[in-house]
Short mmCIF file of C-alpha atoms in Angstrom, two decimals:
data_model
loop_
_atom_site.label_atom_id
_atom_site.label_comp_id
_atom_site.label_asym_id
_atom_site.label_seq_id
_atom_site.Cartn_x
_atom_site.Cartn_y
_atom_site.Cartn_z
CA UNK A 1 99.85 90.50 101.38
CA UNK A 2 98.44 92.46 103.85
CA UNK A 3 99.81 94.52 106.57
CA UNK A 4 98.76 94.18 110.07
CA UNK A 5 99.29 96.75 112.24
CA UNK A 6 99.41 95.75 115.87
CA UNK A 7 100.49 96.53 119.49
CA UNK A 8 102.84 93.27 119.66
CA UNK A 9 102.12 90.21 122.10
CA UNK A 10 99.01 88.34 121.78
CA UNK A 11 98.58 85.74 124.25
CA UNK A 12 96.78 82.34 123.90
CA UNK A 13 95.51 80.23 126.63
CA UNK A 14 95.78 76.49 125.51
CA UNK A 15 94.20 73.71 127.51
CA UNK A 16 96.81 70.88 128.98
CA UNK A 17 94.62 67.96 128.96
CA UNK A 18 97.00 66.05 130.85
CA UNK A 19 97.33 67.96 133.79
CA UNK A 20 94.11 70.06 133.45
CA UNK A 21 96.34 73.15 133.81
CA UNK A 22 96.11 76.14 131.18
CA UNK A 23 99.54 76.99 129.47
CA UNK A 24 100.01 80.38 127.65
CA UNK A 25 101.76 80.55 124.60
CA UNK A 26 102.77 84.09 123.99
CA UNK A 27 103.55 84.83 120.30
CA UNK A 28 105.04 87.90 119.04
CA UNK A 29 102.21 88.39 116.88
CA UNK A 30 103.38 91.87 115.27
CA UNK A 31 106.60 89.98 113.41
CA UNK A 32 104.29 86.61 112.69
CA UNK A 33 101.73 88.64 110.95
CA UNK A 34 104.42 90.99 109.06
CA UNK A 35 106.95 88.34 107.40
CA UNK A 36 104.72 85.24 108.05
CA UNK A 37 107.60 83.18 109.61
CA UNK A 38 107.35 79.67 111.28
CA UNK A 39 109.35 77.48 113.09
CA UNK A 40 112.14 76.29 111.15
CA UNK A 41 112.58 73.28 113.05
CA UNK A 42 109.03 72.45 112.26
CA UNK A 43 108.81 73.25 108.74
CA UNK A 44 106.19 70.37 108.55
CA UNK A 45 103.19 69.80 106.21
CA UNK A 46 99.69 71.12 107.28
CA UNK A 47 98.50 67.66 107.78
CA UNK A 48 101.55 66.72 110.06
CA UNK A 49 101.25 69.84 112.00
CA UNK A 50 97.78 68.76 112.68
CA UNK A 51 98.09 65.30 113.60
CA UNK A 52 100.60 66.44 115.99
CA UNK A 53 98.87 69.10 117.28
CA UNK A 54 96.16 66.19 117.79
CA UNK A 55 98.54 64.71 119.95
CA UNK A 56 99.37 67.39 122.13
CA UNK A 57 102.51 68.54 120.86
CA UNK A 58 103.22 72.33 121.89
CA UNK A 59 105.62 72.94 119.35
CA UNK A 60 102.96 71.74 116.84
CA UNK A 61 100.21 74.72 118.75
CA UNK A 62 102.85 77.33 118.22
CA UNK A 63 103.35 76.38 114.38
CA UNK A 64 99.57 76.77 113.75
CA UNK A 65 99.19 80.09 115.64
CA UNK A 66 102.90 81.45 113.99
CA UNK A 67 101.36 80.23 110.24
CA UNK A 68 97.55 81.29 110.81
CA UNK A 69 97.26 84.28 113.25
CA UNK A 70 97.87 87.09 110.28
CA UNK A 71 94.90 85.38 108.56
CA UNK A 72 92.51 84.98 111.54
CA UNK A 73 93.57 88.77 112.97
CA UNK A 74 93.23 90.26 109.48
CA UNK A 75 89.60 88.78 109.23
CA UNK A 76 88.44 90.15 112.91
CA UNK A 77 89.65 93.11 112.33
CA UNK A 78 88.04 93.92 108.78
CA UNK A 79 84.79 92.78 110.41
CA UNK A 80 85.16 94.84 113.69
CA UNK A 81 87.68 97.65 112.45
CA UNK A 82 89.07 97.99 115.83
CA UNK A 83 92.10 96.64 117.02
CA UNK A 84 90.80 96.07 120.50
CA UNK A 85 88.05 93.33 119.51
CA UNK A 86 90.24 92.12 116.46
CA UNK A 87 92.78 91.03 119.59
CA UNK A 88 90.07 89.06 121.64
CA UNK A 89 88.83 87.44 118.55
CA UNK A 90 92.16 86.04 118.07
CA UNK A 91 92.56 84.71 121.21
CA UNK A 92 89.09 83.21 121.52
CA UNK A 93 89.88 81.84 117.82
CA UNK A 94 92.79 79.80 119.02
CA UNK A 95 91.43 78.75 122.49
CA UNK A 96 88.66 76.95 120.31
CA UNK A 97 90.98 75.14 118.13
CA UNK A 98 93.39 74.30 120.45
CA UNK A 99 90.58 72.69 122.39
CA UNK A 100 88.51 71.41 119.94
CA UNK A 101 91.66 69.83 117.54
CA UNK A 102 91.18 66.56 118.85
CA UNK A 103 87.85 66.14 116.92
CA UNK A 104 89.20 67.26 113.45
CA UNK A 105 88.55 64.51 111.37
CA UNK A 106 89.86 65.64 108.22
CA UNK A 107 93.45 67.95 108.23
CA UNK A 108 92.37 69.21 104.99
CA UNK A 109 89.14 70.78 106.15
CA UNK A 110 91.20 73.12 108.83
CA UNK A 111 91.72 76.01 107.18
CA UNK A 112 87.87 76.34 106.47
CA UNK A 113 87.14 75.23 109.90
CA UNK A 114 89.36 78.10 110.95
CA UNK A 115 87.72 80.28 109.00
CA UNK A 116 84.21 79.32 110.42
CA UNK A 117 85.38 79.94 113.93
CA UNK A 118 86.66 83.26 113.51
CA UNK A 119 84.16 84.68 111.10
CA UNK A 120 81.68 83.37 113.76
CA UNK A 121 83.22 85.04 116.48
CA UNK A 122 83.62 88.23 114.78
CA UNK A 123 79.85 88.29 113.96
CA UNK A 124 79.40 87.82 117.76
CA UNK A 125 81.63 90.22 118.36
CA UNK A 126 79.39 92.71 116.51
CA UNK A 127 76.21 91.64 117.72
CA UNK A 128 77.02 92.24 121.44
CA UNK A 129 78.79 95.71 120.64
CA UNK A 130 75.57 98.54 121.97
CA UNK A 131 77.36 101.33 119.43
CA UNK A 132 79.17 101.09 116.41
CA UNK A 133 83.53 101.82 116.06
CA UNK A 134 84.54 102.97 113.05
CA UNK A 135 88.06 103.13 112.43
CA UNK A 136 89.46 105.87 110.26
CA UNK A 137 90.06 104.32 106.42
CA UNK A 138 93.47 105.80 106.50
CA UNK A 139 94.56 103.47 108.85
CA UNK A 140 92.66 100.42 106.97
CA UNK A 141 93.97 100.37 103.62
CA UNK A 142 92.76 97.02 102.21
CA UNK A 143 89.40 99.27 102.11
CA UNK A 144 90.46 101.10 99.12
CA UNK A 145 89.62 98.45 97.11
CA UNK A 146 86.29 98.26 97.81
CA UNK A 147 86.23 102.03 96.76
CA UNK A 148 87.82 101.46 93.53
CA UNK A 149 85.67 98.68 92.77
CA UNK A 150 82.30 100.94 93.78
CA UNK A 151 83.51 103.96 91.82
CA UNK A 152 85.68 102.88 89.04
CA UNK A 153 82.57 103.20 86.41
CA UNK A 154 81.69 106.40 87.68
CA UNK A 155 85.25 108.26 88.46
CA UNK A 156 87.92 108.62 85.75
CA UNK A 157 90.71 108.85 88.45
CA UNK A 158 89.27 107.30 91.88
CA UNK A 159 92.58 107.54 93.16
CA UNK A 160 92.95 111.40 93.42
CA UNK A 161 89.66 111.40 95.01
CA UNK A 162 90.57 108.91 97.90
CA UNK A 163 92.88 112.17 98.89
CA UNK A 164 89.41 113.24 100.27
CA UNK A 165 89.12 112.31 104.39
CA UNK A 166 85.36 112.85 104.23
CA UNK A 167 85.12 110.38 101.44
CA UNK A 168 87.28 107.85 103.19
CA UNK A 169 85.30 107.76 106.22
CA UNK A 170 82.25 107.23 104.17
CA UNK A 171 83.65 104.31 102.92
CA UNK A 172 84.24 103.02 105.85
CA UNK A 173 80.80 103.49 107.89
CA UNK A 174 79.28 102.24 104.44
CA UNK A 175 81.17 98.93 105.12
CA UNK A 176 80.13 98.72 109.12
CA UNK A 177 76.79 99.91 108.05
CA UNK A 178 76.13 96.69 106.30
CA UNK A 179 74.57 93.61 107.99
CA UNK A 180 77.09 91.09 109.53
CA UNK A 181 76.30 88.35 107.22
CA UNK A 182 76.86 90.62 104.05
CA UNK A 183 79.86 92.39 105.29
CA UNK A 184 81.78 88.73 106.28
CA UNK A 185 80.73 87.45 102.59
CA UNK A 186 82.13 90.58 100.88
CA UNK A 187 85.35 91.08 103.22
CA UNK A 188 86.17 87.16 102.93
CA UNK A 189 85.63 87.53 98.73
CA UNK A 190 86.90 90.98 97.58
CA UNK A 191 89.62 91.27 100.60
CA UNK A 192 90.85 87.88 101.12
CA UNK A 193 90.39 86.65 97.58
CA UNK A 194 88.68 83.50 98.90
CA UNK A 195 85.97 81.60 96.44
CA UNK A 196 82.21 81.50 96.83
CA UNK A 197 82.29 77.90 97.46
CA UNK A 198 84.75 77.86 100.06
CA UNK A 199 82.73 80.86 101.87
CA UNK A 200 79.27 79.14 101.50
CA UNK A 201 81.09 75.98 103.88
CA UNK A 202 82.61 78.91 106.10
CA UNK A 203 79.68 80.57 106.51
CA UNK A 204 77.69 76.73 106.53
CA UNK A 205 75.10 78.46 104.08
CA UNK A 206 74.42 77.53 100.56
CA UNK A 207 76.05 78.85 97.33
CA UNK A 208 72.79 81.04 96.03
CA UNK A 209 72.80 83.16 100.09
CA UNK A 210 76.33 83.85 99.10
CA UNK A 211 75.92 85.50 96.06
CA UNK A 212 72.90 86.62 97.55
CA UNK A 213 74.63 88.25 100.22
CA UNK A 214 77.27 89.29 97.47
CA UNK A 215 75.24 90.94 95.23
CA UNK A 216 72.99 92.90 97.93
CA UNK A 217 76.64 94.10 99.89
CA UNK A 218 78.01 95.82 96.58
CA UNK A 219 75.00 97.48 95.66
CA UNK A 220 74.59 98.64 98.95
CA UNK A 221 77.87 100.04 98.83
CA UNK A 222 77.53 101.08 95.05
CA UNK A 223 74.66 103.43 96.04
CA UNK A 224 75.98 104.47 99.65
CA UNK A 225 79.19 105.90 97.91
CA UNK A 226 77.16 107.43 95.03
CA UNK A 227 75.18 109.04 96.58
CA UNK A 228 78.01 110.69 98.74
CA UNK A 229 79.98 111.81 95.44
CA UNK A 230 76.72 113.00 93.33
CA UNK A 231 76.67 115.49 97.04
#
């Protein structure tokens, strides 16, 4: 459901435990992340994709980046807004499943071990960054949400005011403005629709720091933009 704009390879270095050689598997991530389309010859269950992956199968590695890329790039690059880090975290994403696979336990947990890795590398992403990108909103639109839900007591018609560039790039340095803990709780509930429950195991924190975390994002964000419209 959400559109991913991007430059159009993104490479992924994969470990060949056999021969202790690295193999690249170059995906045409632009297309993947726009229709979301897999293999058809491996139109396989999750946990068979997994299992096989376990084993070493390639085809099985290029299923898993061609279904989960969108996902993993959409969540870098809310957190980093730039497409430049967003690109890295992918790639780092994948070279730490691809590698790490082996000691899955449980094929059900993957998606939220997914998760944890790339929500954890997009906070270290952040932390090492000496200055701040911001990204214009106009080119960001899952962000408009977050001004509709900030405004929509206060404005009769929020969206004739989002015609307003000012406005927009307030919204957005209100959202990198927040702390990276807050900003991956409310970016993983309001943008990617995902539960508090399944966040508190990505985030390996407990229920009441999520809505914590929750609570203390949208009021930051409540008064950031409030303030800016009362101006």
């Amino acid at each position: 459901r959400l559109f991913i704009k991007h430059k159009g390879y993104s490479p992924v270095y994969v470990e060949d435990m056999s021969n202790s050689k690295a193999k690249i598997l170059s995906m045409p991530l632009q297309g993947v992340a726009k229709s979301g389309k897999t293999y058809p010859e491996f139109n396989a269950p999750q946990e068979q994709i997994i299992k096989q992956a376990q084993e070493g199968d390639e085809n099985a590695y290029k299923e898993i980046y061609a279904r989960y890329c969108r996902i993993v790039y959409s969540i870098a690059y809310q957190m980093l807004g730039n497409h430049i880090d967003a690109d890295e975290v992918v790639q780092e994403t994948f070279i730490r499943v691809f590698k790490n696979i082996g000691r899955l336990r449980n094929s059900k947990s993957f998606v939220s071990w997914l998760y944890q890795i790339s929500v954890n590398l997009s906070i270290d992403h952040r932390k090492l960054r000496t200055k701040r990108k911001t990204l214009p909103i106009d080119e960001n639109p899952e962000m408009f949400a977050f001004f509709e839900f900030a405004t929509s007591r206060h404005v009769k018609d929020p969206s004739q005011v989002l015609e307003n560039k000012e406005l927009l790039e307030q919204i957005n340095i209100a959202i990198n403005e927040l702390p990276a803990q807050q900003k991956a709780v409310i970016l993983l509930h309001e943008v990617e629709g995902l539960s508090k429950k399944m966040i508190s195991e990505i985030l390996q924190c407990s229920l009441v720091t999520v809505r914590t975390n929750l609570h203390h994002a949208r009021k930051k964000l409540r008064r950031t933009l409030l303030k800016y419209l009362k101006s």
